[in-house]
Amino acid sequence: MYTRKISGIMAGTKKGYGIMAFDYKKEYKEFYLPKSRPELITVPPMNFIAVRGKGDPNEEGGAYKQSIGLLYGIAFTIKMSKKGDHRIDGYFDFVVPPLEGLWWQEGTAGVEYSRKDDFEWISMIRLPDFVMKETFEWAAAEAGAKKKTDFSSVEFFTYDEGLCVQCMHIGAYDDEPATIEAMDAFVSAQGYRTDMGGERYHHEIYLSDVRRCKPENLKTVIRHPVKEI
């Protein structure tokens, strides 16, 4: 599936003076641009760069916000490798995919937004399909050398999400429970239930820049794993 779409872009779609960068959001709208009503979807395995942590994501200078800088440091090292001497097998230019997050709290089914200090999370950015673990390791070392920063907390992470319900949430993060309630009602009517726990988590994909967007206009994909009742 991915090869067909990538080949189409590389074959001749052009923007300006060069081949247009592959944009996962546009090419795979089923995963990144769902409707504002719940829908079922089967998500295939994907590779990410990821940082694991705990605590309030809003804490200024906290672990969550630090993780974002680490992820983008490696993502842009891979993207901009085209301008250096290191050649990556299968490389194609790409738009860095959006930031994503897996969220949970010990002893809680789903998440409770009032208990932000109890959040455990995996902050992550999807990797292009040509990036294998060896390329990730090169990029982490390269970014560390250039930025004089420790990237050892970043890992190569494969996530096989499977059958899920998802929905576009428009609004503040703290208003997500209303969207989640609609998702739960939808899957129940379809003969499914949410299936949190183990390696299946509350999943968010952030399509808006929180620094430049009013809270009421934020666009966030919310995705929950499900299974048949």
mmCIF file of C-alpha atoms in Angstrom:
data_model
loop_
_atom_site.group_PDB
_atom_site.id
_atom_site.type_symbol
_atom_site.label_atom_id
_atom_site.label_comp_id
_atom_site.label_asym_id
_atom_site.label_seq_id
_atom_site.Cartn_x
_atom_site.Cartn_y
_atom_site.Cartn_z
ATOM 1 C CA MET A 1 0.000 0.000 0.000
ATOM 2 C CA TYR A 2 2.691 2.504 0.974
ATOM 3 C CA THR A 3 4.940 1.623 -1.981
ATOM 4 C CA ARG A 4 2.205 2.403 -4.497
ATOM 5 C CA LYS A 5 1.531 5.854 -3.097
ATOM 6 C CA ILE A 6 5.179 6.744 -2.630
ATOM 7 C CA SER A 7 6.011 5.628 -6.167
ATOM 8 C CA GLY A 8 3.262 7.871 -7.519
ATOM 9 C CA ILE A 9 4.707 10.895 -5.764
ATOM 10 C CA MET A 10 8.292 10.126 -6.743
ATOM 11 C CA ALA A 11 7.387 9.465 -10.346
ATOM 12 C CA GLY A 12 6.640 13.027 -11.268
ATOM 13 C CA THR A 13 4.445 15.095 -8.974
ATOM 14 C CA LYS A 14 6.345 18.341 -8.679
ATOM 15 C CA LYS A 15 6.146 21.490 -6.627
ATOM 16 C CA GLY A 16 8.288 24.473 -7.463
ATOM 17 C CA TYR A 17 11.646 23.242 -8.736
ATOM 18 C CA GLY A 18 11.721 19.810 -7.130
ATOM 19 C CA ILE A 19 9.747 16.678 -6.438
ATOM 20 C CA MET A 20 7.079 17.331 -3.839
ATOM 21 C CA ALA A 21 7.863 16.037 -0.369
ATOM 22 C CA PHE A 22 5.752 13.040 0.632
ATOM 23 C CA ASP A 23 3.140 14.100 3.200
ATOM 24 C CA TYR A 24 1.666 11.227 5.226
ATOM 25 C CA LYS A 25 -1.248 13.394 6.396
ATOM 26 C CA LYS A 26 -2.381 14.014 2.824
ATOM 27 C CA GLU A 27 -1.598 10.585 1.395
ATOM 28 C CA TYR A 28 -3.161 8.647 4.285
ATOM 29 C CA LYS A 29 -6.128 10.782 5.225
ATOM 30 C CA GLU A 30 -7.844 7.736 6.716
ATOM 31 C CA PHE A 31 -5.305 7.799 9.567
ATOM 32 C CA TYR A 32 -4.767 11.552 10.004
ATOM 33 C CA LEU A 33 -7.880 13.377 8.827
ATOM 34 C CA PRO A 34 -10.943 11.490 10.066
ATOM 35 C CA LYS A 35 -14.387 13.037 10.190
ATOM 36 C CA SER A 36 -15.782 14.730 13.296
ATOM 37 C CA ARG A 37 -17.889 11.673 13.963
ATOM 38 C CA PRO A 38 -16.648 8.281 15.180
ATOM 39 C CA GLU A 39 -15.573 5.595 12.724
ATOM 40 C CA LEU A 40 -13.922 2.189 12.887
ATOM 41 C CA ILE A 41 -10.513 1.672 11.281
ATOM 42 C CA THR A 42 -7.817 -1.001 11.250
ATOM 43 C CA VAL A 43 -4.390 0.585 11.738
ATOM 44 C CA PRO A 44 -1.364 -1.356 10.414
ATOM 45 C CA PRO A 45 1.977 -1.572 12.245
ATOM 46 C CA MET A 46 3.996 1.642 12.028
ATOM 47 C CA ASN A 47 7.473 2.637 13.176
ATOM 48 C CA PHE A 48 8.077 5.688 15.341
ATOM 49 C CA ILE A 49 10.739 7.524 17.254
ATOM 50 C CA ALA A 50 9.478 7.681 20.826
ATOM 51 C CA VAL A 51 10.227 8.922 24.327
ATOM 52 C CA ARG A 52 8.554 7.455 27.420
ATOM 53 C CA GLY A 53 7.800 9.500 30.504
ATOM 54 C CA LYS A 54 5.501 10.415 33.386
ATOM 55 C CA GLY A 55 3.877 13.555 34.694
ATOM 56 C CA ASP A 56 1.914 16.637 33.699
ATOM 57 C CA PRO A 57 2.453 17.459 30.002
ATOM 58 C CA ASN A 58 1.772 21.147 30.739
ATOM 59 C CA GLU A 59 4.684 21.516 33.143
ATOM 60 C CA GLU A 60 6.964 24.249 31.804
ATOM 61 C CA GLY A 61 10.356 22.709 31.060
ATOM 62 C CA GLY A 62 9.059 19.305 32.143
ATOM 63 C CA ALA A 63 9.871 15.892 30.739
ATOM 64 C CA TYR A 64 7.043 15.902 28.185
ATOM 65 C CA LYS A 65 8.029 19.209 26.602
ATOM 66 C CA GLN A 66 11.675 18.154 26.574
ATOM 67 C CA SER A 67 10.716 14.952 24.769
ATOM 68 C CA ILE A 68 9.204 16.946 21.907
ATOM 69 C CA GLY A 69 12.504 18.701 21.225
ATOM 70 C CA LEU A 70 14.330 15.367 21.173
ATOM 71 C CA LEU A 71 11.875 13.819 18.725
ATOM 72 C CA TYR A 72 12.001 16.708 16.286
ATOM 73 C CA GLY A 73 15.790 16.801 16.557
ATOM 74 C CA ILE A 74 16.030 13.270 15.202
ATOM 75 C CA ALA A 75 13.161 13.625 12.713
ATOM 76 C CA PHE A 76 14.767 16.639 11.048
ATOM 77 C CA THR A 77 18.200 15.007 11.082
ATOM 78 C CA ILE A 78 16.727 12.203 8.961
ATOM 79 C CA LYS A 79 14.822 14.597 6.699
ATOM 80 C CA MET A 80 17.818 16.856 6.085
ATOM 81 C CA SER A 81 20.266 13.989 5.505
ATOM 82 C CA LYS A 82 19.734 14.709 1.792
ATOM 83 C CA LYS A 83 21.992 17.752 2.219
ATOM 84 C CA GLY A 84 24.839 15.862 3.857
ATOM 85 C CA ASP A 85 27.256 13.099 2.978
ATOM 86 C CA HIS A 86 25.302 10.266 4.608
ATOM 87 C CA ARG A 87 23.110 8.383 2.138
ATOM 88 C CA ILE A 88 20.093 6.421 3.390
ATOM 89 C CA ASP A 89 18.870 3.500 1.287
ATOM 90 C CA GLY A 90 15.426 4.207 -0.164
ATOM 91 C CA TYR A 91 15.396 7.828 0.988
ATOM 92 C CA PHE A 92 12.635 10.103 -0.303
ATOM 93 C CA ASP A 93 11.919 13.635 0.842
ATOM 94 C CA PHE A 94 9.040 13.879 3.292
ATOM 95 C CA VAL A 95 7.075 16.257 5.468
ATOM 96 C CA VAL A 96 7.811 15.419 9.120
ATOM 97 C CA PRO A 97 4.618 13.725 10.376
ATOM 98 C CA PRO A 98 2.658 15.223 13.268
ATOM 99 C CA LEU A 99 3.438 14.681 16.919
ATOM 100 C CA GLU A 100 1.459 11.847 18.528
ATOM 101 C CA GLY A 101 0.980 10.588 22.062
ATOM 102 C CA LEU A 102 -0.103 7.423 23.861
ATOM 103 C CA TRP A 103 -1.550 8.127 27.319
ATOM 104 C CA TRP A 104 -2.550 6.087 30.346
ATOM 105 C CA GLN A 105 -2.743 6.124 34.153
ATOM 106 C CA GLU A 106 -2.096 3.175 36.426
ATOM 107 C CA GLY A 107 -5.304 1.610 37.717
ATOM 108 C CA THR A 108 -7.494 3.670 35.371
ATOM 109 C CA ALA A 109 -9.490 2.546 32.351
ATOM 110 C CA GLY A 110 -8.739 5.271 29.815
ATOM 111 C CA VAL A 111 -7.574 8.604 31.215
ATOM 112 C CA GLU A 112 -8.815 11.088 33.792
ATOM 113 C CA TYR A 113 -8.034 14.629 32.672
ATOM 114 C CA SER A 114 -8.141 16.056 36.194
ATOM 115 C CA ARG A 115 -5.167 13.887 37.243
ATOM 116 C CA LYS A 116 -2.496 15.207 34.893
ATOM 117 C CA ASP A 117 0.326 14.529 37.365
ATOM 118 C CA ASP A 118 -0.514 10.811 37.119
ATOM 119 C CA PHE A 119 -0.168 10.624 33.343
ATOM 120 C CA GLU A 120 2.200 8.094 31.831
ATOM 121 C CA TRP A 121 2.911 8.681 28.185
ATOM 122 C CA ILE A 122 4.807 7.765 25.065
ATOM 123 C CA SER A 123 5.483 10.832 22.940
ATOM 124 C CA MET A 124 6.233 9.904 19.336
ATOM 125 C CA ILE A 125 6.631 10.877 15.671
ATOM 126 C CA ARG A 126 6.056 8.459 12.833
ATOM 127 C CA LEU A 127 9.074 7.421 10.786
ATOM 128 C CA PRO A 128 9.046 7.183 6.991
ATOM 129 C CA ASP A 129 8.952 3.620 5.746
ATOM 130 C CA PHE A 130 12.587 3.658 4.599
ATOM 131 C CA VAL A 131 13.865 4.267 8.148
ATOM 132 C CA MET A 132 15.084 1.075 9.794
ATOM 133 C CA LYS A 133 16.663 0.799 13.238
ATOM 134 C CA GLU A 134 20.165 1.299 11.836
ATOM 135 C CA THR A 135 19.135 4.626 10.291
ATOM 136 C CA PHE A 136 17.521 5.694 13.551
ATOM 137 C CA GLU A 137 20.722 4.897 15.443
ATOM 138 C CA TRP A 138 22.769 6.933 12.958
ATOM 139 C CA ALA A 139 20.359 9.878 13.247
ATOM 140 C CA ALA A 140 20.411 9.812 17.065
ATOM 141 C CA ALA A 141 24.209 9.842 17.083
ATOM 142 C CA GLU A 142 24.351 12.559 14.415
ATOM 143 C CA ALA A 143 21.831 14.783 16.230
ATOM 144 C CA GLY A 144 23.641 14.277 19.527
ATOM 145 C CA ALA A 145 26.980 15.285 18.041
ATOM 146 C CA LYS A 146 25.610 18.375 16.314
ATOM 147 C CA LYS A 147 23.354 19.614 19.117
ATOM 148 C CA LYS A 148 25.536 18.511 22.061
ATOM 149 C CA THR A 149 22.422 16.899 23.530
ATOM 150 C CA ASP A 150 21.765 13.467 25.033
ATOM 151 C CA PHE A 151 19.321 11.567 22.801
ATOM 152 C CA SER A 152 19.644 8.257 24.659
ATOM 153 C CA SER A 153 16.033 8.409 25.921
ATOM 154 C CA VAL A 154 14.701 8.231 22.345
ATOM 155 C CA GLU A 155 13.866 4.759 21.063
ATOM 156 C CA PHE A 156 12.860 3.054 17.823
ATOM 157 C CA PHE A 157 9.281 1.981 18.551
ATOM 158 C CA THR A 158 6.945 -0.235 16.514
ATOM 159 C CA TYR A 159 3.253 0.057 17.331
ATOM 160 C CA ASP A 160 0.668 -2.384 15.963
ATOM 161 C CA GLU A 161 -2.633 -0.731 16.860
ATOM 162 C CA GLY A 162 -5.102 -2.958 15.066
ATOM 163 C CA LEU A 163 -8.854 -2.343 15.178
ATOM 164 C CA CYS A 164 -9.749 1.075 16.599
ATOM 165 C CA VAL A 165 -12.410 3.737 16.779
ATOM 166 C CA GLN A 166 -11.257 7.249 15.928
ATOM 167 C CA CYS A 167 -12.709 10.732 15.633
ATOM 168 C CA MET A 168 -11.535 14.271 14.968
ATOM 169 C CA HIS A 169 -11.817 16.339 18.130
ATOM 170 C CA ILE A 170 -12.002 20.103 17.615
ATOM 171 C CA GLY A 171 -11.448 22.096 20.781
ATOM 172 C CA ALA A 172 -9.424 22.174 23.965
ATOM 173 C CA TYR A 173 -7.763 19.002 25.219
ATOM 174 C CA ASP A 174 -9.748 19.158 28.461
ATOM 175 C CA ASP A 175 -12.966 19.012 26.400
ATOM 176 C CA GLU A 176 -12.050 15.637 24.900
ATOM 177 C CA PRO A 177 -14.316 13.594 27.256
ATOM 178 C CA ALA A 178 -17.400 14.651 25.260
ATOM 179 C CA THR A 179 -15.855 13.287 22.054
ATOM 180 C CA ILE A 180 -14.777 10.108 23.843
ATOM 181 C CA GLU A 181 -18.329 9.623 25.139
ATOM 182 C CA ALA A 182 -19.613 9.785 21.549
ATOM 183 C CA MET A 183 -16.957 7.278 20.482
ATOM 184 C CA ASP A 184 -17.951 4.864 23.260
ATOM 185 C CA ALA A 185 -21.632 5.106 22.313
ATOM 186 C CA PHE A 186 -20.788 4.470 18.649
ATOM 187 C CA VAL A 187 -18.697 1.344 19.253
ATOM 188 C CA SER A 188 -21.283 -0.065 21.661
ATOM 189 C CA ALA A 189 -23.971 0.298 18.980
ATOM 190 C CA GLN A 190 -21.660 -1.533 16.547
ATOM 191 C CA GLY A 191 -21.149 -4.469 18.920
ATOM 192 C CA TYR A 192 -17.687 -3.464 20.193
ATOM 193 C CA ARG A 193 -16.160 -1.988 23.314
ATOM 194 C CA THR A 194 -12.989 -0.046 24.011
ATOM 195 C CA ASP A 195 -10.031 -2.265 24.855
ATOM 196 C CA MET A 196 -7.541 -0.319 26.964
ATOM 197 C CA GLY A 197 -4.690 -1.966 28.797
ATOM 198 C CA GLY A 198 -1.632 -4.029 28.050
ATOM 199 C CA GLU A 199 -0.083 -2.375 25.002
ATOM 200 C CA ARG A 200 -3.300 -0.633 23.884
ATOM 201 C CA TYR A 201 -3.664 3.013 24.877
ATOM 202 C CA HIS A 202 -5.579 6.253 24.508
ATOM 203 C CA HIS A 203 -3.979 7.728 21.380
ATOM 204 C CA GLU A 204 -3.855 11.353 20.259
ATOM 205 C CA ILE A 205 -2.472 12.851 17.038
ATOM 206 C CA TYR A 206 -1.862 16.605 17.173
ATOM 207 C CA LEU A 207 -2.673 18.411 13.926
ATOM 208 C CA SER A 208 -2.530 21.973 15.324
ATOM 209 C CA ASP A 209 0.349 24.015 16.689
ATOM 210 C CA VAL A 210 -0.772 24.759 20.236
ATOM 211 C CA ARG A 211 1.480 27.842 20.269
ATOM 212 C CA ARG A 212 -0.388 29.457 17.370
ATOM 213 C CA CYS A 213 -3.924 28.090 17.662
ATOM 214 C CA LYS A 214 -6.758 29.103 19.964
ATOM 215 C CA PRO A 215 -7.826 26.223 22.251
ATOM 216 C CA GLU A 216 -11.304 26.107 20.719
ATOM 217 C CA ASN A 217 -9.783 25.545 17.254
ATOM 218 C CA LEU A 218 -7.294 22.796 18.092
ATOM 219 C CA LYS A 219 -7.588 19.703 15.892
ATOM 220 C CA THR A 220 -6.707 16.394 17.541
ATOM 221 C CA VAL A 221 -7.303 12.883 16.252
ATOM 222 C CA ILE A 222 -8.471 10.684 19.134
ATOM 223 C CA ARG A 223 -8.094 6.945 18.634
ATOM 224 C CA HIS A 224 -9.051 4.100 20.976
ATOM 225 C CA PRO A 225 -8.468 0.355 20.504
ATOM 226 C CA VAL A 226 -11.630 -1.755 20.414
ATOM 227 C CA LYS A 227 -12.672 -5.388 20.359
ATOM 228 C CA GLU A 228 -15.922 -7.254 19.831
ATOM 229 C CA ILE A 229 -18.187 -7.598 22.847
#
